[in-house]
Amino acid sequence: GAGVSQSPSNKVTEKGKDVELRCDPISGHTALYWYRQSLGQGLEFLIYFQGNSAPDKSGLPSDRFSAERTGGSVSTLTIQRTQQEDSAVYLCVSSKTPGNTGELFFGEGSRLTVL
Amino acid sequence: DQQVKQNSPSLSVQEGRISILNCDYTNSMFDYFLWYKKYPAEGPTFLISISSIKDKNEDGRFTVFLNKSAKHLSLHIVPSQPGDSAVYFCAASDRGSRLTFGEGTQLTVNP
């Protein structure tokens, strides 16, 4: 498709399990971000990939969170030993231009529920 | 530390009237500002942006105003339509860094 694709769209897991969320950005977009939105909260930055540069991981809330971007395209966000406070909508975002002067294109999100 | 704040979690207006959504920021290094619109079960979509070298940018029914001295921006929608009902996020960046988003404002336009 032409947009940012995320999977799964919904994930329910038990506390303590690991989850993987996948993102296929728009082809040709060099910048990829992960944000999350918790109930009643704004959009919280998690991690930013730009081309071959080292990712900006400063938004990851704990060492249980990690992300990879293989081949400059698909990205996977992994949450280990999930906790209830990890429940949120995880949004993948891509942008054609470096930095933030360009438009961001959001995926529809992966809703994670940790029981 | 919330660098971008949208103090009104919700706003309700009548169809045809003006909607004004407000956003305040604290980081004086921010030089680019964007508004995103989000419908339920969808990702946010870009609406309009403004660079710090301007104080106004207009696109159809949508106008964004920037007051740098007050560190304040606002989004005006005139005339408001029921289809404008959505959550509106304000976002800001300093060049080359990530966007910082506000908490969002739920706009409801009543027919």
PDB file of C-alpha atoms in Angstrom:
ATOM      1  CA  GLY A   1       0.000   0.000   0.000  1.00  0.00           C
ATOM      2  CA  ALA A   2       0.920   3.631  -0.206  1.00  0.00           C
ATOM      3  CA  GLY A   3       0.757   4.368   3.515  1.00  0.00           C
ATOM      4  CA  VAL A   4       2.588   3.346   6.655  1.00  0.00           C
ATOM      5  CA  SER A   5       1.567  -0.188   7.533  1.00  0.00           C
ATOM      6  CA  GLN A   6       1.636  -1.569  11.058  1.00  0.00           C
ATOM      7  CA  SER A   7       0.959  -5.025  12.439  1.00  0.00           C
ATOM      8  CA  PRO A   8      -0.674  -6.352  14.449  1.00  0.00           C
ATOM      9  CA  SER A   9      -3.442  -3.792  14.715  1.00  0.00           C
ATOM     10  CA  ASN A  10      -4.445  -5.226  18.087  1.00  0.00           C
ATOM     11  CA  LYS A  11      -2.448  -7.312  20.535  1.00  0.00           C
ATOM     12  CA  VAL A  12      -3.586  -8.609  23.889  1.00  0.00           C
ATOM     13  CA  THR A  13      -0.908 -10.233  25.993  1.00  0.00           C
ATOM     14  CA  GLU A  14      -0.291 -11.370  29.515  1.00  0.00           C
ATOM     15  CA  LYS A  15       1.990  -9.497  31.840  1.00  0.00           C
ATOM     16  CA  GLY A  16       5.552 -10.740  31.539  1.00  0.00           C
ATOM     17  CA  LYS A  17       5.314 -11.856  27.913  1.00  0.00           C
ATOM     18  CA  ASP A  18       7.385 -10.353  25.088  1.00  0.00           C
ATOM     19  CA  VAL A  19       5.734  -8.623  22.133  1.00  0.00           C
ATOM     20  CA  GLU A  20       6.933  -7.498  18.730  1.00  0.00           C
ATOM     21  CA  LEU A  21       5.305  -4.735  16.729  1.00  0.00           C
ATOM     22  CA  ARG A  22       6.114  -4.294  13.071  1.00  0.00           C
ATOM     23  CA  CYS A  23       6.155  -1.251  10.846  1.00  0.00           C
ATOM     24  CA  ASP A  24       6.470  -0.938   7.082  1.00  0.00           C
ATOM     25  CA  PRO A  25       7.142   2.726   6.310  1.00  0.00           C
ATOM     26  CA  ILE A  26       6.327   4.482   3.071  1.00  0.00           C
ATOM     27  CA  SER A  27       8.820   3.497   0.394  1.00  0.00           C
ATOM     28  CA  GLY A  28      11.599   6.038   0.064  1.00  0.00           C
ATOM     29  CA  HIS A  29      11.046   7.587   3.476  1.00  0.00           C
ATOM     30  CA  THR A  30      14.382   7.691   5.246  1.00  0.00           C
ATOM     31  CA  ALA A  31      13.103   8.805   8.633  1.00  0.00           C
ATOM     32  CA  LEU A  32      11.146   6.452  10.869  1.00  0.00           C
ATOM     33  CA  TYR A  33       9.789   7.142  14.337  1.00  0.00           C
ATOM     34  CA  TRP A  34       7.947   5.209  16.978  1.00  0.00           C
ATOM     35  CA  TYR A  35       5.530   7.084  19.219  1.00  0.00           C
ATOM     36  CA  ARG A  36       3.012   5.801  21.682  1.00  0.00           C
ATOM     37  CA  GLN A  37      -0.239   7.183  22.975  1.00  0.00           C
ATOM     38  CA  SER A  38      -1.488   6.071  26.338  1.00  0.00           C
ATOM     39  CA  LEU A  39      -5.066   6.634  27.459  1.00  0.00           C
ATOM     40  CA  GLY A  40      -5.567  10.343  28.073  1.00  0.00           C
ATOM     41  CA  GLN A  41      -1.986  11.178  27.175  1.00  0.00           C
ATOM     42  CA  GLY A  42      -0.362  12.918  24.262  1.00  0.00           C
ATOM     43  CA  LEU A  43       1.942  11.345  21.760  1.00  0.00           C
ATOM     44  CA  GLU A  44       5.117  10.197  23.478  1.00  0.00           C
ATOM     45  CA  PHE A  45       8.301   9.913  21.435  1.00  0.00           C
ATOM     46  CA  LEU A  46      10.111   6.578  21.734  1.00  0.00           C
ATOM     47  CA  ILE A  47      12.809   6.234  19.070  1.00  0.00           C
ATOM     48  CA  TYR A  48      13.913   7.786  15.782  1.00  0.00           C
ATOM     49  CA  PHE A  49      15.804   6.219  12.869  1.00  0.00           C
ATOM     50  CA  GLN A  50      17.314   8.364  10.141  1.00  0.00           C
ATOM     51  CA  GLY A  51      19.069   6.639   7.276  1.00  0.00           C
ATOM     52  CA  ASN A  52      22.222   4.870   8.406  1.00  0.00           C
ATOM     53  CA  SER A  53      22.785   7.103  11.400  1.00  0.00           C
ATOM     54  CA  ALA A  54      22.714   5.771  14.931  1.00  0.00           C
ATOM     55  CA  PRO A  55      19.106   5.873  16.167  1.00  0.00           C
ATOM     56  CA  ASP A  56      17.938   8.387  18.743  1.00  0.00           C
ATOM     57  CA  LYS A  57      16.783   6.091  21.536  1.00  0.00           C
ATOM     58  CA  SER A  58      16.322   8.797  24.125  1.00  0.00           C
ATOM     59  CA  GLY A  59      12.567   8.307  24.392  1.00  0.00           C
ATOM     60  CA  LEU A  60      12.581   4.607  25.229  1.00  0.00           C
ATOM     61  CA  PRO A  61      11.062   4.361  28.723  1.00  0.00           C
ATOM     62  CA  SER A  62      13.133   1.405  29.941  1.00  0.00           C
ATOM     63  CA  ASP A  63      15.629  -1.215  28.809  1.00  0.00           C
ATOM     64  CA  ARG A  64      12.715  -3.569  28.182  1.00  0.00           C
ATOM     65  CA  PHE A  65      12.080  -1.567  25.020  1.00  0.00           C
ATOM     66  CA  SER A  66      14.203  -1.937  21.903  1.00  0.00           C
ATOM     67  CA  ALA A  67      13.775  -1.317  18.205  1.00  0.00           C
ATOM     68  CA  GLU A  68      15.518  -2.239  15.017  1.00  0.00           C
ATOM     69  CA  ARG A  69      15.284  -1.042  11.476  1.00  0.00           C
ATOM     70  CA  THR A  70      16.585  -3.529   8.959  1.00  0.00           C
ATOM     71  CA  GLY A  71      17.800  -2.482   5.555  1.00  0.00           C
ATOM     72  CA  GLY A  72      16.642   1.061   6.117  1.00  0.00           C
ATOM     73  CA  SER A  73      13.032   0.022   5.733  1.00  0.00           C
ATOM     74  CA  VAL A  74      11.003  -2.275   8.003  1.00  0.00           C
ATOM     75  CA  SER A  75      11.198  -1.626  11.728  1.00  0.00           C
ATOM     76  CA  THR A  76      10.364  -3.826  14.687  1.00  0.00           C
ATOM     77  CA  LEU A  77       9.642  -2.511  18.176  1.00  0.00           C
ATOM     78  CA  THR A  78      10.156  -5.157  20.852  1.00  0.00           C
ATOM     79  CA  ILE A  79       8.864  -4.938  24.394  1.00  0.00           C
ATOM     80  CA  GLN A  80      10.216  -7.571  26.758  1.00  0.00           C
ATOM     81  CA  ARG A  81       8.511  -8.713  29.959  1.00  0.00           C
ATOM     82  CA  THR A  82       5.502  -6.510  29.292  1.00  0.00           C
ATOM     83  CA  GLN A  83       3.887  -4.596  32.144  1.00  0.00           C
ATOM     84  CA  GLN A  84       0.361  -3.219  32.412  1.00  0.00           C
ATOM     85  CA  GLU A  85       1.663   0.330  32.033  1.00  0.00           C
ATOM     86  CA  ASP A  86       2.923  -0.628  28.574  1.00  0.00           C
ATOM     87  CA  SER A  87      -0.693  -0.739  27.393  1.00  0.00           C
ATOM     88  CA  ALA A  88      -1.005   1.952  24.715  1.00  0.00           C
ATOM     89  CA  VAL A  89      -1.357   2.538  21.004  1.00  0.00           C
ATOM     90  CA  TYR A  90       2.065   2.327  19.384  1.00  0.00           C
ATOM     91  CA  LEU A  91       2.326   4.507  16.311  1.00  0.00           C
ATOM     92  CA  CYS A  92       4.908   4.186  13.593  1.00  0.00           C
ATOM     93  CA  VAL A  93       5.651   7.310  11.618  1.00  0.00           C
ATOM     94  CA  SER A  94       7.725   7.922   8.536  1.00  0.00           C
ATOM     95  CA  SER A  95       8.953  11.038   6.838  1.00  0.00           C
ATOM     96  CA  LYS A  96      10.650  11.673   3.530  1.00  0.00           C
ATOM     97  CA  THR A  97      12.824  14.498   4.752  1.00  0.00           C
ATOM     98  CA  PRO A  98      15.415  14.354   7.511  1.00  0.00           C
ATOM     99  CA  GLY A  99      14.591  16.070  10.745  1.00  0.00           C
ATOM    100  CA  ASN A 100      11.129  17.397  11.257  1.00  0.00           C
ATOM    101  CA  THR A 101      10.599  20.064   8.657  1.00  0.00           C
ATOM    102  CA  GLY A 102       8.633  17.671   6.548  1.00  0.00           C
ATOM    103  CA  GLU A 103       5.299  16.083   7.056  1.00  0.00           C
ATOM    104  CA  LEU A 104       5.044  12.989   9.163  1.00  0.00           C
ATOM    105  CA  PHE A 105       2.915  10.119   7.945  1.00  0.00           C
ATOM    106  CA  PHE A 106       1.408   8.003  10.683  1.00  0.00           C
ATOM    107  CA  GLY A 107       0.386   4.400  10.574  1.00  0.00           C
ATOM    108  CA  GLU A 108      -2.925   3.389  12.107  1.00  0.00           C
ATOM    109  CA  GLY A 109      -1.183   2.086  15.177  1.00  0.00           C
ATOM    110  CA  SER A 110      -0.863  -1.163  17.073  1.00  0.00           C
ATOM    111  CA  ARG A 111      -3.059  -1.251  20.153  1.00  0.00           C
ATOM    112  CA  LEU A 112      -1.320  -3.197  22.905  1.00  0.00           C
ATOM    113  CA  THR A 113      -3.237  -4.378  25.936  1.00  0.00           C
ATOM    114  CA  VAL A 114      -1.303  -6.018  28.746  1.00  0.00           C
ATOM    115  CA  LEU A 115      -3.503  -7.960  31.135  1.00  0.00           C
TER     116      LEU A 115
ATOM    117  CA  ASP B   1       8.593  18.456  31.631  1.00  0.00           C
ATOM    118  CA  GLN B   2       5.799  19.100  29.144  1.00  0.00           C
ATOM    119  CA  GLN B   3       7.359  21.353  26.517  1.00  0.00           C
ATOM    120  CA  VAL B   4       4.214  21.547  24.397  1.00  0.00           C
ATOM    121  CA  LYS B   5       0.893  21.992  26.139  1.00  0.00           C
ATOM    122  CA  GLN B   6      -2.661  22.026  24.959  1.00  0.00           C
ATOM    123  CA  ASN B   7      -4.530  23.150  28.025  1.00  0.00           C
ATOM    124  CA  SER B   8      -8.013  22.442  26.725  1.00  0.00           C
ATOM    125  CA  PRO B   9      -8.713  18.736  26.517  1.00  0.00           C
ATOM    126  CA  SER B  10     -11.979  19.411  24.704  1.00  0.00           C
ATOM    127  CA  LEU B  11     -13.793  22.095  22.738  1.00  0.00           C
ATOM    128  CA  SER B  12     -17.353  22.169  21.470  1.00  0.00           C
ATOM    129  CA  VAL B  13     -18.596  24.603  18.801  1.00  0.00           C
ATOM    130  CA  GLN B  14     -21.616  25.022  16.564  1.00  0.00           C
ATOM    131  CA  GLU B  15     -21.419  24.268  12.877  1.00  0.00           C
ATOM    132  CA  GLY B  16     -20.545  27.386  10.914  1.00  0.00           C
ATOM    133  CA  ARG B  17     -18.808  29.083  13.828  1.00  0.00           C
ATOM    134  CA  ILE B  18     -15.076  29.509  14.373  1.00  0.00           C
ATOM    135  CA  SER B  19     -13.065  26.857  16.232  1.00  0.00           C
ATOM    136  CA  ILE B  20      -9.930  28.083  17.966  1.00  0.00           C
ATOM    137  CA  LEU B  21      -7.496  25.505  19.287  1.00  0.00           C
ATOM    138  CA  ASN B  22      -4.614  26.729  21.412  1.00  0.00           C
ATOM    139  CA  CYS B  23      -1.116  25.473  22.078  1.00  0.00           C
ATOM    140  CA  ASP B  24       1.689  26.800  24.290  1.00  0.00           C
ATOM    141  CA  TYR B  25       5.339  25.824  24.290  1.00  0.00           C
ATOM    142  CA  THR B  26       8.290  26.456  26.542  1.00  0.00           C
ATOM    143  CA  ASN B  27      11.331  25.622  24.423  1.00  0.00           C
ATOM    144  CA  SER B  28      12.593  28.767  22.687  1.00  0.00           C
ATOM    145  CA  MET B  29      14.613  26.590  20.302  1.00  0.00           C
ATOM    146  CA  PHE B  30      11.467  25.332  18.606  1.00  0.00           C
ATOM    147  CA  ASP B  31      11.342  26.755  15.107  1.00  0.00           C
ATOM    148  CA  TYR B  32       8.757  24.689  13.307  1.00  0.00           C
ATOM    149  CA  PHE B  33       5.217  23.922  14.358  1.00  0.00           C
ATOM    150  CA  LEU B  34       2.642  21.546  12.993  1.00  0.00           C
ATOM    151  CA  TRP B  35      -0.962  20.585  13.605  1.00  0.00           C
ATOM    152  CA  TYR B  36      -2.194  17.040  13.188  1.00  0.00           C
ATOM    153  CA  LYS B  37      -5.750  15.776  13.151  1.00  0.00           C
ATOM    154  CA  LYS B  38      -6.770  12.350  14.405  1.00  0.00           C
ATOM    155  CA  TYR B  39     -10.003  10.462  13.897  1.00  0.00           C
ATOM    156  CA  PRO B  40     -10.828   7.464  16.106  1.00  0.00           C
ATOM    157  CA  ALA B  41      -9.026   4.255  15.129  1.00  0.00           C
ATOM    158  CA  GLU B  42      -6.835   6.103  12.652  1.00  0.00           C
ATOM    159  CA  GLY B  43      -3.328   7.518  12.843  1.00  0.00           C
ATOM    160  CA  PRO B  44      -2.912  11.293  12.977  1.00  0.00           C
ATOM    161  CA  THR B  45      -2.739  13.093   9.641  1.00  0.00           C
ATOM    162  CA  PHE B  46      -0.869  16.260   8.883  1.00  0.00           C
ATOM    163  CA  LEU B  47      -3.045  19.364   8.680  1.00  0.00           C
ATOM    164  CA  ILE B  48      -0.984  22.551   8.519  1.00  0.00           C
ATOM    165  CA  SER B  49       2.414  23.857   9.594  1.00  0.00           C
ATOM    166  CA  ILE B  50       4.201  27.115  10.225  1.00  0.00           C
ATOM    167  CA  SER B  51       7.838  28.113  10.385  1.00  0.00           C
ATOM    168  CA  SER B  52       9.036  30.471  13.073  1.00  0.00           C
ATOM    169  CA  ILE B  53       9.880  33.086  10.465  1.00  0.00           C
ATOM    170  CA  LYS B  54       6.175  33.564   9.860  1.00  0.00           C
ATOM    171  CA  ASP B  55       3.320  34.567  12.113  1.00  0.00           C
ATOM    172  CA  LYS B  56       0.468  33.252  10.006  1.00  0.00           C
ATOM    173  CA  ASN B  57      -0.154  30.462   7.543  1.00  0.00           C
ATOM    174  CA  GLU B  58      -3.473  29.859   5.842  1.00  0.00           C
ATOM    175  CA  ASP B  59      -4.812  26.852   3.963  1.00  0.00           C
ATOM    176  CA  GLY B  60      -8.463  26.997   3.059  1.00  0.00           C
ATOM    177  CA  ARG B  61     -10.574  26.972   6.198  1.00  0.00           C
ATOM    178  CA  PHE B  62      -7.513  26.414   8.392  1.00  0.00           C
ATOM    179  CA  THR B  63      -5.211  29.166   9.641  1.00  0.00           C
ATOM    180  CA  VAL B  64      -2.373  28.806  12.088  1.00  0.00           C
ATOM    181  CA  PHE B  65      -1.129  31.823  14.030  1.00  0.00           C
ATOM    182  CA  LEU B  66       2.225  31.960  15.793  1.00  0.00           C
ATOM    183  CA  ASN B  67       3.101  34.420  18.556  1.00  0.00           C
ATOM    184  CA  LYS B  68       6.760  33.784  19.287  1.00  0.00           C
ATOM    185  CA  SER B  69       7.063  36.309  22.077  1.00  0.00           C
ATOM    186  CA  ALA B  70       4.237  34.573  23.923  1.00  0.00           C
ATOM    187  CA  LYS B  71       5.359  31.093  22.816  1.00  0.00           C
ATOM    188  CA  HIS B  72       1.818  30.475  21.700  1.00  0.00           C
ATOM    189  CA  LEU B  73       0.184  29.187  18.575  1.00  0.00           C
ATOM    190  CA  SER B  74      -3.388  28.655  17.615  1.00  0.00           C
ATOM    191  CA  LEU B  75      -5.349  26.888  14.918  1.00  0.00           C
ATOM    192  CA  HIS B  76      -8.465  28.588  13.579  1.00  0.00           C
ATOM    193  CA  ILE B  77     -11.073  26.657  11.620  1.00  0.00           C
ATOM    194  CA  VAL B  78     -13.620  28.825   9.836  1.00  0.00           C
ATOM    195  CA  PRO B  79     -16.338  27.839   9.234  1.00  0.00           C
ATOM    196  CA  SER B  80     -16.359  24.727  11.382  1.00  0.00           C
ATOM    197  CA  GLN B  81     -18.004  21.622   9.961  1.00  0.00           C
ATOM    198  CA  PRO B  82     -19.196  18.432  11.690  1.00  0.00           C
ATOM    199  CA  GLY B  83     -16.524  16.493   9.771  1.00  0.00           C
ATOM    200  CA  ASP B  84     -13.886  18.548  11.586  1.00  0.00           C
ATOM    201  CA  SER B  85     -14.765  16.703  14.807  1.00  0.00           C
ATOM    202  CA  ALA B  86     -11.515  14.965  15.790  1.00  0.00           C
ATOM    203  CA  VAL B  87      -8.569  15.190  18.149  1.00  0.00           C
ATOM    204  CA  TYR B  88      -6.124  17.923  17.160  1.00  0.00           C
ATOM    205  CA  PHE B  89      -2.479  17.634  18.157  1.00  0.00           C
ATOM    206  CA  CYS B  90      -0.050  20.517  18.186  1.00  0.00           C
ATOM    207  CA  ALA B  91       3.600  19.590  17.587  1.00  0.00           C
ATOM    208  CA  ALA B  92       6.886  21.470  17.623  1.00  0.00           C
ATOM    209  CA  SER B  93      10.493  20.813  16.690  1.00  0.00           C
ATOM    210  CA  ASP B  94      13.872  22.450  16.536  1.00  0.00           C
ATOM    211  CA  ARG B  95      15.471  21.729  13.204  1.00  0.00           C
ATOM    212  CA  GLY B  96      16.908  18.242  12.949  1.00  0.00           C
ATOM    213  CA  SER B  97      15.293  16.834  16.048  1.00  0.00           C
ATOM    214  CA  ARG B  98      12.169  14.880  16.842  1.00  0.00           C
ATOM    215  CA  LEU B  99       8.719  16.357  17.142  1.00  0.00           C
ATOM    216  CA  THR B 100       7.296  17.047  20.569  1.00  0.00           C
ATOM    217  CA  PHE B 101       3.526  16.729  20.717  1.00  0.00           C
ATOM    218  CA  GLY B 102       0.911  18.256  22.950  1.00  0.00           C
ATOM    219  CA  GLU B 103      -1.723  16.197  24.704  1.00  0.00           C
ATOM    220  CA  GLY B 104      -4.367  16.865  22.070  1.00  0.00           C
ATOM    221  CA  THR B 105      -7.720  18.669  22.078  1.00  0.00           C
ATOM    222  CA  GLN B 106     -10.947  16.892  21.224  1.00  0.00           C
ATOM    223  CA  LEU B 107     -12.983  19.163  18.946  1.00  0.00           C
ATOM    224  CA  THR B 108     -16.693  18.485  18.570  1.00  0.00           C
ATOM    225  CA  VAL B 109     -18.618  20.437  15.959  1.00  0.00           C
ATOM    226  CA  ASN B 110     -22.339  20.222  16.558  1.00  0.00           C
ATOM    227  CA  PRO B 111     -24.745  20.379  13.600  1.00  0.00           C
TER     228      PRO B 111
END
